[in-house]
CSV table of C-alpha atoms in Angstrom, one decimal:
chain,number,residue,atom,x,y,z
V,93,MET,CA,24.0,2.3,-40.6
V,94,GLU,CA,23.6,6.0,-39.8
V,95,PHE,CA,21.8,5.5,-36.5
V,96,LEU,CA,24.7,3.4,-35.1
V,97,GLN,CA,27.1,6.3,-35.7
V,98,GLU,CA,24.7,8.8,-34.2
V,99,LEU,CA,24.5,6.7,-31.0
V,100,GLY,CA,28.3,6.1,-30.8
V,101,ILE,CA,28.1,2.4,-31.4
V,102,GLU,CA,31.5,1.2,-32.7
V,103,GLU,CA,32.7,-2.0,-34.3
V,104,PHE,CA,34.1,-3.0,-30.9
V,105,ASN,CA,32.5,-1.7,-27.7
V,106,LEU,CA,33.5,-1.9,-24.0
V,107,GLY,CA,31.3,-3.7,-21.5
V,108,ALA,CA,31.4,-1.6,-18.4
V,109,SER,CA,30.8,2.1,-17.6
V,110,THR,CA,30.4,4.2,-14.5
V,111,GLY,CA,28.7,7.0,-16.4
V,112,THR,CA,31.3,8.8,-18.5
V,113,GLU,CA,34.2,6.5,-17.8
V,114,TRP,CA,34.5,3.1,-19.5
V,115,ASN,CA,36.6,0.0,-18.6
V,116,SER,CA,39.4,-1.2,-20.9
V,117,THR,CA,38.9,-4.9,-20.5
V,118,ASN,CA,39.1,-6.9,-23.7
V,119,ASP,CA,40.3,-10.4,-22.6
V,120,GLN,CA,37.1,-11.8,-21.0
V,121,GLY,CA,35.4,-12.9,-24.2
V,122,GLU,CA,33.3,-11.2,-26.8
V,123,LEU,CA,29.6,-10.8,-27.6
V,124,LYS,CA,29.0,-10.8,-31.3
V,125,VAL,CA,25.7,-9.1,-31.7
V,126,HIS,CA,23.7,-10.2,-34.8
V,127,SER,CA,20.5,-8.6,-35.9
V,128,PRO,CA,17.5,-10.9,-36.2
V,129,VAL,CA,16.2,-8.6,-38.9
V,130,ASP,CA,18.8,-9.7,-41.5
V,131,GLY,CA,21.3,-11.9,-39.7
V,132,LYS,CA,24.1,-9.5,-40.1
V,133,LEU,CA,26.7,-8.7,-37.5
V,134,ILE,CA,26.0,-5.3,-35.9
V,135,ALA,CA,28.9,-4.9,-33.6
V,136,THR,CA,31.0,-6.7,-30.9
V,137,VAL,CA,31.0,-6.1,-27.2
V,138,TYR,CA,33.9,-7.0,-24.9
V,139,LEU,CA,32.6,-8.7,-21.8
V,140,ALA,CA,33.4,-7.1,-18.4
V,141,SER,CA,35.5,-8.8,-15.8
V,142,GLU,CA,34.7,-9.5,-12.1
V,143,LYS,CA,37.3,-6.7,-11.4
V,144,ASP,CA,35.3,-4.4,-13.6
V,145,TYR,CA,32.2,-5.3,-11.7
V,146,ASP,CA,33.8,-4.6,-8.3
V,147,ASN,CA,34.9,-1.2,-9.6
V,148,VAL,CA,31.5,-0.3,-10.9
V,149,VAL,CA,29.7,-1.3,-7.7
V,150,GLU,CA,32.1,0.5,-5.5
V,151,LYS,CA,31.6,3.7,-7.5
V,152,ALA,CA,27.8,3.2,-7.5
V,153,HIS,CA,27.9,2.9,-3.8
V,154,GLN,CA,30.0,6.1,-3.4
V,155,ALA,CA,27.7,7.9,-5.8
V,156,TYR,CA,24.7,6.9,-3.7
V,157,LEU,CA,26.3,8.3,-0.5
V,158,ASP,CA,26.4,11.7,-2.2
V,159,TRP,CA,23.2,11.5,-4.2
V,160,ARG,CA,21.0,10.7,-1.2
V,161,MET,CA,21.6,14.1,0.3
V,162,VAL,CA,20.6,16.0,-2.9
V,163,PRO,CA,17.0,17.3,-2.4
V,164,ALA,CA,14.5,15.1,-4.3
V,165,PRO,CA,13.2,17.9,-6.6
V,166,LYS,CA,16.8,18.6,-7.7
V,167,ARG,CA,17.2,14.9,-8.4
V,168,GLY,CA,14.0,15.3,-10.5
V,169,GLU,CA,15.7,18.1,-12.5
V,170,ILE,CA,18.4,15.7,-13.5
V,171,VAL,CA,15.8,13.2,-14.7
V,172,ARG,CA,14.1,16.0,-16.6
V,173,GLN,CA,17.3,16.6,-18.5
V,174,ILE,CA,17.7,12.9,-19.2
V,175,GLY,CA,14.2,13.0,-20.7
V,176,LEU,CA,15.2,15.9,-23.0
V,177,GLU,CA,18.3,14.0,-24.2
V,178,LEU,CA,16.2,11.0,-25.0
V,179,ARG,CA,13.9,13.2,-27.0
V,180,LYS,CA,16.9,14.3,-29.1
V,181,TYR,CA,17.8,10.7,-29.8
V,182,LYS,CA,14.4,9.1,-30.1
V,183,GLU,CA,14.6,8.3,-33.8
V,184,PRO,CA,18.1,6.6,-33.9
V,185,LEU,CA,17.6,4.9,-30.5
V,186,GLY,CA,14.2,3.6,-31.7
V,187,ALA,CA,15.8,2.3,-34.9
V,188,LEU,CA,18.5,0.5,-32.9
V,189,VAL,CA,15.9,-1.1,-30.6
V,190,THR,CA,14.2,-2.4,-33.8
V,191,TYR,CA,17.3,-3.6,-35.5
V,192,GLU,CA,18.9,-5.3,-32.5
V,193,MET,CA,15.7,-6.8,-31.0
V,194,GLY,CA,13.4,-7.2,-34.0
V,195,LYS,CA,10.2,-5.4,-32.9
V,196,SER,CA,8.5,-3.1,-35.4
V,197,ILE,CA,9.8,0.4,-35.9
V,198,GLN,CA,6.6,1.8,-34.4
V,199,GLU,CA,7.1,-0.3,-31.3
V,200,GLY,CA,10.8,0.6,-31.2
V,201,LEU,CA,9.9,4.3,-31.3
V,202,GLY,CA,7.1,3.7,-28.8
V,203,GLU,CA,9.6,2.1,-26.4
V,204,VAL,CA,11.8,5.2,-26.4
V,205,GLN,CA,8.7,7.3,-25.9
V,206,GLU,CA,7.9,5.2,-22.9
V,207,MET,CA,11.4,6.1,-21.5
V,208,ILE,CA,10.6,9.8,-22.1
V,209,ASP,CA,7.2,9.4,-20.4
V,210,ILE,CA,8.6,7.8,-17.3
V,211,CYS,CA,11.1,10.6,-17.0
V,212,ASP,CA,8.2,13.1,-17.0
V,213,PHE,CA,6.4,11.0,-14.5
V,214,ALA,CA,9.5,10.7,-12.2
V,215,VAL,CA,10.0,14.5,-12.3
V,216,GLY,CA,6.6,14.9,-10.8
V,217,GLN,CA,7.2,12.0,-8.4
V,218,SER,CA,10.3,13.8,-7.0
V,219,ARG,CA,8.0,16.3,-5.3
V,220,GLN,CA,5.6,13.6,-4.0
V,221,LEU,CA,7.7,11.2,-1.9
V,222,TYR,CA,5.0,11.4,0.8
V,223,GLY,CA,5.0,9.9,4.2
V,224,PHE,CA,2.1,9.9,6.6
V,225,THR,CA,1.2,11.2,10.1
V,226,MET,CA,-0.8,9.3,12.7
V,227,HIS,CA,-2.1,10.0,16.2
V,228,SER,CA,-0.3,8.7,19.1
V,229,GLU,CA,-2.0,7.1,22.1
V,230,ARG,CA,0.4,8.9,24.3
V,231,PRO,CA,-0.1,12.6,25.2
V,232,GLN,CA,2.2,15.1,23.6
V,233,HIS,CA,3.7,12.6,21.2
V,234,ARG,CA,3.9,12.9,17.5
V,235,MET,CA,4.1,10.0,15.1
V,236,TYR,CA,4.8,9.8,11.4
V,237,ASP,CA,6.5,7.7,8.8
V,238,GLN,CA,8.9,8.7,6.1
V,239,TYR,CA,10.9,7.2,3.3
V,240,HIS,CA,14.7,7.3,2.9
V,241,PRO,CA,16.9,6.4,-0.1
V,242,LEU,CA,17.8,2.7,-0.2
V,243,GLY,CA,21.2,2.4,-1.9
V,244,VAL,CA,22.5,0.8,-5.1
V,245,VAL,CA,19.6,-0.5,-7.2
V,246,THR,CA,20.3,-3.1,-9.8
V,247,THR,CA,18.2,-3.5,-13.0
V,248,ILE,CA,18.5,-6.8,-14.8
V,249,SER,CA,16.5,-6.4,-18.0
V,250,ALA,CA,15.3,-8.8,-20.6
V,251,PHE,CA,15.7,-8.7,-24.4
V,252,ASN,CA,12.1,-7.9,-25.3
V,253,PHE,CA,12.1,-4.4,-23.8
V,254,PRO,CA,15.8,-3.6,-24.0
V,255,VAL,CA,15.6,0.0,-22.8
V,256,ALA,CA,12.1,0.8,-21.3
V,257,VAL,CA,12.4,-1.5,-18.3
V,258,TRP,CA,15.7,0.1,-17.3
V,259,SER,CA,14.1,3.5,-17.4
V,260,TRP,CA,11.2,2.4,-15.2
V,261,ASN,CA,13.7,1.4,-12.6
V,262,ALA,CA,16.5,3.8,-13.0
V,263,MET,CA,14.4,7.0,-13.2
V,264,ILE,CA,12.2,6.2,-10.2
V,265,ALA,CA,15.3,5.0,-8.3
V,266,ALA,CA,17.1,8.3,-9.2
V,267,VAL,CA,14.4,10.6,-7.8
V,268,CYS,CA,14.3,8.4,-4.7
V,269,GLY,CA,18.0,9.0,-4.0
V,270,ASP,CA,19.4,5.7,-5.3
V,271,SER,CA,22.1,5.0,-7.8
V,272,ASN,CA,21.4,2.4,-10.5
V,273,LEU,CA,23.5,-0.4,-12.0
V,274,TRP,CA,22.2,-1.9,-15.2
V,275,LYS,CA,22.9,-5.5,-16.4
V,276,PRO,CA,21.1,-5.8,-19.8
V,277,SER,CA,20.3,-9.0,-21.7
V,278,SER,CA,23.3,-10.4,-23.5
V,279,LYS,CA,21.0,-10.6,-26.6
V,280,VAL,CA,20.6,-6.8,-26.8
V,281,PRO,CA,23.6,-5.0,-25.2
V,282,LEU,CA,24.1,-2.3,-27.9
V,283,THR,CA,20.9,-0.5,-26.9
V,284,ALA,CA,22.2,-0.3,-23.3
V,285,ILE,CA,25.5,1.0,-24.5
V,286,ALA,CA,23.7,3.7,-26.6
V,287,VAL,CA,21.6,4.8,-23.6
V,288,GLN,CA,24.7,5.0,-21.4
V,289,LYS,CA,26.3,7.3,-23.9
V,290,ILE,CA,23.2,9.4,-24.2
V,291,ILE,CA,22.9,10.1,-20.5
V,292,ALA,CA,26.6,10.7,-20.2
V,293,ASN,CA,25.9,14.2,-21.6
V,294,VAL,CA,23.7,15.0,-18.6
V,295,ILE,CA,26.3,13.5,-16.2
V,296,LYS,CA,29.0,15.7,-17.6
V,297,GLU,CA,27.0,18.9,-17.8
V,298,ASN,CA,25.8,18.6,-14.2
V,299,ASN,CA,29.1,17.3,-12.8
V,300,LEU,CA,27.3,14.2,-11.3
V,301,PRO,CA,29.3,11.5,-9.5
V,302,GLU,CA,30.6,8.6,-11.5
V,303,GLY,CA,28.5,5.6,-10.6
V,304,LEU,CA,25.1,7.2,-10.4
V,305,PHE,CA,24.1,5.4,-13.6
V,306,SER,CA,26.3,2.4,-14.3
V,307,LEU,CA,26.4,-0.4,-16.8
V,308,ILE,CA,27.9,-3.9,-16.7
V,309,ILE,CA,27.8,-6.4,-19.5
V,310,GLY,CA,29.3,-9.7,-18.4
V,311,ARG,CA,28.7,-13.4,-17.9
V,312,GLY,CA,25.7,-14.4,-15.8
V,313,SER,CA,27.7,-17.2,-14.2
V,314,SER,CA,30.3,-14.7,-12.9
V,315,VAL,CA,29.2,-11.1,-12.9
V,316,GLY,CA,25.6,-12.0,-12.6
V,317,GLU,CA,26.1,-14.2,-9.6
V,318,LYS,CA,28.3,-11.7,-7.9
V,319,MET,CA,25.5,-9.1,-8.3
V,320,LEU,CA,22.9,-11.4,-6.7
V,321,ASN,CA,25.2,-12.1,-3.8
V,322,ASP,CA,26.5,-8.6,-3.3
V,323,LYS,CA,25.4,-7.1,0.1
V,324,ARG,CA,26.2,-3.6,-1.2
V,325,ILE,CA,23.1,-4.0,-3.4
V,326,PRO,CA,19.9,-3.8,-1.3
V,327,LEU,CA,17.5,-4.1,-4.2
V,328,VAL,CA,17.7,-6.3,-7.4
V,329,SER,CA,15.0,-5.7,-10.0
V,330,VAL,CA,14.7,-8.7,-12.4
V,331,THR,CA,12.8,-9.0,-15.6
V,332,GLY,CA,12.9,-12.5,-17.1
V,333,SER,CA,11.7,-16.0,-17.0
V,334,THR,CA,10.2,-17.6,-13.9
V,335,ALA,CA,13.2,-19.8,-13.5
V,336,VAL,CA,15.6,-16.8,-13.5
V,337,GLY,CA,13.4,-15.0,-11.0
V,338,GLN,CA,13.2,-18.0,-8.7
V,339,HIS,CA,17.0,-18.3,-8.6
V,340,ALA,CA,17.4,-14.6,-8.1
V,341,ALA,CA,14.8,-14.4,-5.3
V,342,GLU,CA,16.4,-17.3,-3.5
V,343,VAL,CA,20.0,-15.9,-3.6
V,344,VAL,CA,19.0,-12.4,-2.7
V,345,SER,CA,16.7,-13.3,0.1
V,346,LYS,CA,19.4,-15.4,1.7
V,347,ARG,CA,21.3,-12.1,2.3
V,348,PHE,CA,18.0,-10.4,3.3
V,349,GLY,CA,18.1,-8.2,0.2
V,350,LYS,CA,14.9,-7.1,-1.7
V,351,THR,CA,13.8,-8.1,-5.1
V,352,ILE,CA,11.3,-6.7,-7.7
V,353,LEU,CA,10.4,-9.7,-9.9
V,354,GLU,CA,8.7,-9.2,-13.3
V,355,LEU,CA,8.5,-12.8,-14.7
V,356,GLY,CA,6.3,-14.9,-16.9
V,357,GLY,CA,2.8,-14.2,-18.2
V,358,ASN,CA,0.1,-16.4,-19.6
V,359,ASN,CA,-2.3,-13.7,-20.4
V,360,ALA,CA,-5.9,-14.3,-21.4
V,361,ILE,CA,-8.8,-12.3,-22.9
V,362,ILE,CA,-12.3,-13.4,-22.1
V,363,MET,CA,-14.9,-12.8,-24.8
V,364,THR,CA,-18.5,-12.9,-23.7
V,365,PRO,CA,-21.6,-13.0,-26.0
V,366,SER,CA,-21.9,-9.2,-25.7
V,367,ALA,CA,-18.3,-8.5,-26.8
V,368,ASP,CA,-17.9,-5.8,-29.5
V,369,LEU,CA,-15.9,-7.7,-32.1
V,370,LYS,CA,-14.9,-4.5,-34.0
V,371,MET,CA,-13.0,-3.4,-30.9
V,372,ALA,CA,-11.9,-6.8,-29.8
V,373,ILE,CA,-10.3,-8.2,-32.9
V,374,PRO,CA,-7.7,-5.5,-33.4
V,375,ALA,CA,-6.8,-5.7,-29.7
V,376,ILE,CA,-6.4,-9.5,-29.9
V,377,VAL,CA,-4.3,-9.3,-33.0
V,378,PHE,CA,-1.9,-6.6,-31.7
V,379,GLY,CA,-1.8,-8.4,-28.3
V,380,SER,CA,-0.9,-11.7,-29.8
V,381,VAL,CA,1.5,-10.7,-32.7
V,382,GLY,CA,3.0,-7.4,-31.4
V,383,THR,CA,6.7,-7.8,-30.7
V,384,ALA,CA,6.3,-11.2,-32.5
V,385,GLY,CA,4.5,-12.6,-29.4
V,386,GLN,CA,7.6,-11.8,-27.2
V,387,ARG,CA,6.0,-9.5,-24.7
V,388,CYS,CA,5.4,-10.6,-21.1
V,389,THR,CA,1.9,-9.1,-21.6
V,390,THR,CA,1.3,-10.9,-25.0
V,391,THR,CA,-2.2,-12.3,-25.4
V,392,ARG,CA,-1.7,-16.1,-25.3
V,393,ARG,CA,-5.1,-17.4,-24.5
V,394,LEU,CA,-8.5,-16.4,-25.9
V,395,ILE,CA,-11.4,-17.7,-23.8
V,396,ILE,CA,-14.5,-17.4,-26.0
V,397,HIS,CA,-18.2,-18.1,-25.2
V,398,GLU,CA,-19.6,-21.0,-27.3
V,399,GLU,CA,-22.3,-18.7,-28.8
V,400,ILE,CA,-19.7,-16.5,-30.6
V,401,TYR,CA,-16.8,-19.0,-30.9
V,402,ASP,CA,-17.2,-19.8,-34.6
V,403,LYS,CA,-17.6,-16.2,-35.6
V,404,VAL,CA,-14.6,-15.1,-33.6
V,405,LYS,CA,-12.5,-17.9,-35.0
V,406,GLU,CA,-13.5,-17.1,-38.5
V,407,THR,CA,-12.8,-13.3,-38.1
V,408,LEU,CA,-9.5,-13.9,-36.4
V,409,VAL,CA,-8.2,-16.2,-39.2
V,410,LYS,CA,-9.2,-13.6,-41.7
V,411,ALA,CA,-7.5,-10.8,-39.7
V,412,TYR,CA,-4.3,-12.9,-39.3
V,413,GLY,CA,-4.3,-13.4,-43.1
V,414,SER,CA,-3.8,-9.6,-43.5
V,415,ILE,CA,-0.7,-9.4,-41.2
V,416,LYS,CA,2.3,-8.2,-43.1
V,417,ILE,CA,5.5,-10.0,-42.0
V,418,GLY,CA,8.9,-8.7,-42.9
V,419,THR,CA,11.7,-6.3,-41.9
V,420,PRO,CA,10.5,-4.3,-38.9
V,421,LEU,CA,12.4,-1.3,-40.2
V,422,ASP,CA,9.6,-0.9,-42.8
V,423,GLU,CA,6.7,0.7,-41.0
V,424,ASN,CA,4.2,-1.0,-43.4
V,425,ASN,CA,5.0,-4.4,-41.8
V,426,HIS,CA,3.1,-5.5,-38.7
V,427,MET,CA,5.4,-8.2,-37.4
V,428,GLY,CA,9.2,-8.7,-37.5
V,429,PRO,CA,11.4,-11.6,-36.5
V,430,LEU,CA,11.8,-13.6,-33.3
V,431,ILE,CA,14.9,-12.6,-31.3
V,432,ASP,CA,17.0,-15.6,-32.6
V,433,LYS,CA,16.9,-19.1,-34.0
V,434,ALA,CA,16.6,-20.6,-30.5
V,435,ALA,CA,13.2,-18.8,-30.2
V,436,VAL,CA,12.2,-20.2,-33.5
V,437,GLU,CA,13.0,-23.7,-32.3
V,438,MET,CA,10.8,-23.1,-29.2
V,439,PHE,CA,8.0,-22.0,-31.5
V,440,VAL,CA,8.2,-25.1,-33.6
V,441,ASP,CA,8.6,-27.4,-30.5
V,442,ALA,CA,5.5,-25.9,-28.9
V,443,GLN,CA,3.4,-26.9,-31.9
V,444,LYS,CA,4.6,-30.5,-31.7
V,445,LYS,CA,3.6,-30.6,-28.1
V,446,ILE,CA,0.2,-29.1,-29.0
V,447,ALA,CA,-0.4,-31.8,-31.5
V,448,GLU,CA,0.6,-34.5,-29.1
V,449,GLU,CA,-1.9,-33.3,-26.5
V,450,GLY,CA,-4.7,-33.1,-29.0
V,451,GLY,CA,-4.6,-29.4,-30.1
V,452,LYS,CA,-5.2,-28.3,-33.7
V,453,VAL,CA,-3.4,-25.5,-35.5
V,454,ILE,CA,-6.0,-23.7,-37.6
V,455,TYR,CA,-3.7,-20.9,-39.0
V,456,GLY,CA,0.0,-20.3,-39.5
V,457,GLY,CA,2.8,-21.9,-37.5
V,458,GLU,CA,5.3,-22.1,-40.4
V,459,VAL,CA,8.9,-20.9,-40.3
V,460,LEU,CA,9.4,-18.5,-43.2
V,461,ASP,CA,12.3,-18.6,-45.6
V,462,GLY,CA,13.3,-17.0,-48.9
V,463,GLU,CA,14.0,-13.4,-49.8
V,464,GLY,CA,13.6,-11.0,-46.8
V,465,TYR,CA,13.7,-13.9,-44.3
V,466,GLU,CA,17.4,-14.8,-44.6
V,467,SER,CA,18.1,-14.5,-40.8
V,468,GLY,CA,15.9,-17.6,-40.2
V,469,CYS,CA,14.0,-15.8,-37.4
V,470,TYR,CA,10.7,-15.1,-39.2
V,471,VAL,CA,7.6,-17.1,-38.6
V,472,LYS,CA,3.9,-17.0,-39.4
V,473,PRO,CA,1.9,-16.5,-36.2
V,474,ALA,CA,-0.2,-19.5,-35.2
V,475,ILE,CA,-3.8,-19.8,-34.1
V,476,VAL,CA,-4.5,-23.0,-32.2
V,477,GLU,CA,-7.6,-24.7,-30.8
V,478,VAL,CA,-6.8,-26.3,-27.4
V,479,GLU,CA,-8.1,-27.0,-23.9
V,480,ASN,CA,-6.8,-25.0,-21.0
V,481,HIS,CA,-5.5,-28.0,-19.1
V,482,TYR,CA,-3.0,-29.0,-21.7
V,483,GLN,CA,0.5,-28.8,-20.3
V,484,ILE,CA,1.8,-26.7,-23.2
V,485,VAL,CA,-1.0,-24.2,-22.6
V,486,GLN,CA,-0.2,-24.0,-18.9
V,487,GLU,CA,3.4,-22.9,-19.8
V,488,GLU,CA,4.5,-19.6,-21.4
V,489,THR,CA,5.9,-20.0,-24.9
V,490,PHE,CA,7.6,-16.8,-25.8
V,491,ALA,CA,6.4,-16.8,-29.4
V,492,PRO,CA,3.3,-15.8,-31.4
V,493,ILE,CA,0.9,-18.7,-30.6
V,494,LEU,CA,-2.7,-17.8,-29.8
V,495,TYR,CA,-4.7,-20.5,-28.0
V,496,LEU,CA,-8.5,-20.5,-28.6
V,497,ILE,CA,-10.5,-22.0,-25.7
V,498,LYS,CA,-14.3,-22.4,-25.6
V,499,TYR,CA,-16.4,-21.9,-22.5
V,500,LYS,CA,-20.1,-22.4,-21.7
V,501,GLY,CA,-22.5,-20.8,-19.3
V,502,GLU,CA,-21.9,-17.7,-17.2
V,503,VAL,CA,-18.8,-15.5,-17.1
V,504,SER,CA,-17.8,-17.1,-13.8
V,505,GLU,CA,-16.9,-20.2,-15.8
V,506,ALA,CA,-14.6,-18.2,-18.1
V,507,ILE,CA,-13.0,-16.6,-15.0
V,508,LYS,CA,-12.2,-20.1,-13.6
V,509,ILE,CA,-10.5,-21.1,-16.8
V,510,HIS,CA,-8.7,-17.8,-16.9
V,511,ASN,CA,-7.3,-18.1,-13.4
V,512,ASP,CA,-6.3,-21.8,-13.8
V,513,VAL,CA,-2.7,-21.1,-14.7
V,514,VAL,CA,0.3,-20.4,-12.5
V,515,GLN,CA,1.1,-17.0,-14.0
V,516,GLY,CA,-0.8,-13.8,-13.1
V,517,LEU,CA,0.4,-10.8,-15.0
V,518,SER,CA,-2.2,-9.2,-17.4
V,519,SER,CA,-5.8,-10.0,-18.3
V,520,ALA,CA,-8.8,-8.5,-20.1
V,521,ILE,CA,-12.4,-9.0,-20.8
V,522,PHE,CA,-14.5,-7.8,-23.8
V,523,THR,CA,-18.1,-7.3,-22.8
V,524,LEU,CA,-20.8,-4.6,-22.9
V,525,ASN,CA,-22.5,-6.2,-19.9
V,526,MET,CA,-21.7,-4.1,-16.8
V,527,ARG,CA,-22.3,-7.0,-14.4
V,528,GLU,CA,-19.8,-9.2,-16.3
V,529,ALA,CA,-17.2,-6.5,-16.3
V,530,GLU,CA,-17.6,-5.8,-12.6
V,531,GLU,CA,-17.4,-9.5,-11.7
V,532,PHE,CA,-14.2,-9.7,-13.7
V,533,LEU,CA,-12.7,-6.9,-11.7
V,534,SER,CA,-14.1,-8.1,-8.3
V,535,HIS,CA,-12.5,-10.2,-5.6
V,536,THR,CA,-13.8,-13.3,-7.4
V,537,GLY,CA,-12.5,-12.1,-10.8
V,538,SER,CA,-9.2,-12.0,-12.5
V,539,ASP,CA,-6.2,-12.9,-10.2
V,540,CYS,CA,-3.8,-10.9,-12.3
V,541,GLY,CA,-1.9,-7.7,-11.4
V,542,ILE,CA,-3.4,-6.0,-14.4
V,543,ALA,CA,-7.1,-6.4,-15.4
V,544,ASN,CA,-8.6,-4.5,-18.3
V,545,VAL,CA,-12.1,-4.1,-19.7
V,546,ASN,CA,-12.6,-3.6,-23.5
V,547,ILE,CA,-8.9,-3.2,-24.2
V,548,GLY,CA,-6.2,-5.8,-24.7
V,549,THR,CA,-3.6,-7.3,-22.4
V,550,SER,CA,-0.6,-5.4,-23.7
V,551,GLY,CA,0.3,-1.8,-23.9
V,552,ALA,CA,0.2,-0.7,-20.2
V,553,GLU,CA,0.6,3.0,-19.5
V,554,ILE,CA,3.4,4.1,-17.3
V,555,GLY,CA,1.1,5.9,-14.8
V,556,GLY,CA,-0.1,2.6,-13.3
V,557,ALA,CA,1.9,0.1,-11.3
V,558,PHE,CA,3.1,-2.7,-13.6
V,559,GLY,CA,3.5,-6.2,-12.4
V,560,GLY,CA,1.7,-9.5,-11.5
V,561,GLU,CA,0.9,-12.2,-9.0
V,562,LYS,CA,1.6,-15.9,-8.5
V,563,GLU,CA,4.6,-17.0,-10.5
V,564,THR,CA,4.8,-13.6,-12.2
V,565,GLY,CA,6.6,-12.6,-9.1
V,566,GLY,CA,4.5,-10.0,-7.3
V,567,GLY,CA,6.8,-7.1,-8.1
V,568,ARG,CA,5.6,-3.6,-9.2
V,569,GLU,CA,7.4,-1.1,-11.3
V,570,SER,CA,6.7,2.2,-13.1
V,571,GLY,CA,3.8,4.3,-11.8
V,572,SER,CA,1.3,4.6,-9.0
V,573,ASP,CA,3.1,4.1,-5.6
V,574,ALA,CA,5.7,1.6,-7.1
V,575,TRP,CA,8.4,4.2,-6.0
V,576,LYS,CA,8.1,2.9,-2.4
V,577,ALA,CA,10.0,-0.3,-3.3
V,578,TYR,CA,13.1,1.9,-4.0
V,579,MET,CA,13.1,3.4,-0.6
V,580,ARG,CA,13.3,2.2,3.0
V,581,ARG,CA,10.4,3.0,5.3
V,582,GLN,CA,10.9,4.4,8.8
V,583,THR,CA,8.3,5.1,11.5
V,584,ASN,CA,9.2,8.0,13.8
V,585,THR,CA,7.8,9.0,17.3
V,586,ILE,CA,8.7,12.3,19.0
V,587,ASN,CA,8.0,12.9,22.6
V,588,TRP,CA,7.7,16.6,23.3
V,589,SER,CA,6.2,16.2,26.8
V,590,THR,CA,8.0,16.2,30.2
V,591,GLU,CA,6.9,12.6,30.9
V,592,LEU,CA,7.8,9.2,29.6
V,593,PRO,CA,4.6,7.3,29.2
V,594,LEU,CA,4.8,3.8,27.7
V,595,ALA,CA,2.4,2.4,25.0
V,596,GLN,CA,-0.4,0.0,25.9
V,597,GLY,CA,-0.5,1.6,29.4
V,598,ILE,CA,2.5,-0.4,30.6
V,599,LYS,CA,3.9,0.8,34.0
V,600,PHE,CA,7.6,0.6,34.6
V,601,ASP,CA,8.6,2.7,37.6
V,602,ILE,CA,12.2,2.9,38.9
């Protein structure tokens, strides 16, 4: 395919890079990358060795030692240039995201645009790494705090956003004075290789140190574990399942490292009697079937007041009937395939568990076959009537299954149902009642890191901090003041008097 050539993806690709230099290892095994779109082999990646890993980390550390002394606005200039390079390759990179991962071409292009947007954001952030001043209780003393670069930052990204999550971390880390090491999902390594080759142009033109932006594609049991245990890496950012995040947090915390965890979501939309259905239905459908239900912000639960329950159900079934499923490279299709056949099995198994617990599938749920569906990864999204306490509803199934849950009474009852899961990423309410909206956003409202009114649960903008609470991990990435996680905070006190008074009035005369 033409976009593979434009991006420098070859039949066989190497699995480690320090920026412009690539390793030569080819005896550690191969990743054969097949597209969920048509099942065809796209390319092969040679896995990196533990020796490759050590080389990459050492160069990343050395790059950090130089990069931290570059003025932050000049770091921002490099990020600006990366944004320009991404603009040049938006079309082919978006197509590769779609072909390798399976999301619609509109979403693939949108993901690359998100990379561009975070570059623009980070450029501005490079001039806003603000500290604070405060008054000292001691005379002729000045106090302030400031932020210093942290070191090598590792980004472990998931398959569903194969490039955007890296950019959230790498671009913010770069303006903060850190180097970045990327370990992408083994399901989508080619997009990471393509990005590494795109930014190599900027590295060469600016004579940047090797290791500033590095890539490692290797086994989790070897390379991945070394990364978690490596004291040269002060911060590990992990996007993935709750189980993966728990393991990473435990290992990294034992060496007193820091983690940013972006884990599971079990996101819900509350619909009150005053909800505007013309606005709500498109938001629900995109939120539940976008990326084939494989977003961490996918709408999984719909909590509907009994007064409008039947109407909402009827309207949703009709709307789902108009969803076009097929190759995501065709922009007329709404939904492409799941990432692989294992994901399809999970989709099928979840429906068996739903039936066992008393739930009822009212639309979809089939695995599609025949012409256009040869990869075996296409399914018809399901709408299911359930109760919130079902075990399967309490879990996150990374597939297009939308649970309908009925509530009675005031919005406070819906909020109780909403919060009664272990995850806490994204949430939304559709209401034209100001009091209901404010209650949802109040201390007694949604317990999620993201709470929206009259928009869906997915599609967060890069200007806000992204992340969630509870078993979602508590991490924050992207906008707002998320940059602080990539730096170390230091409080400074300067005595410009001729005396040495102690705080709290303590006397110590010698």
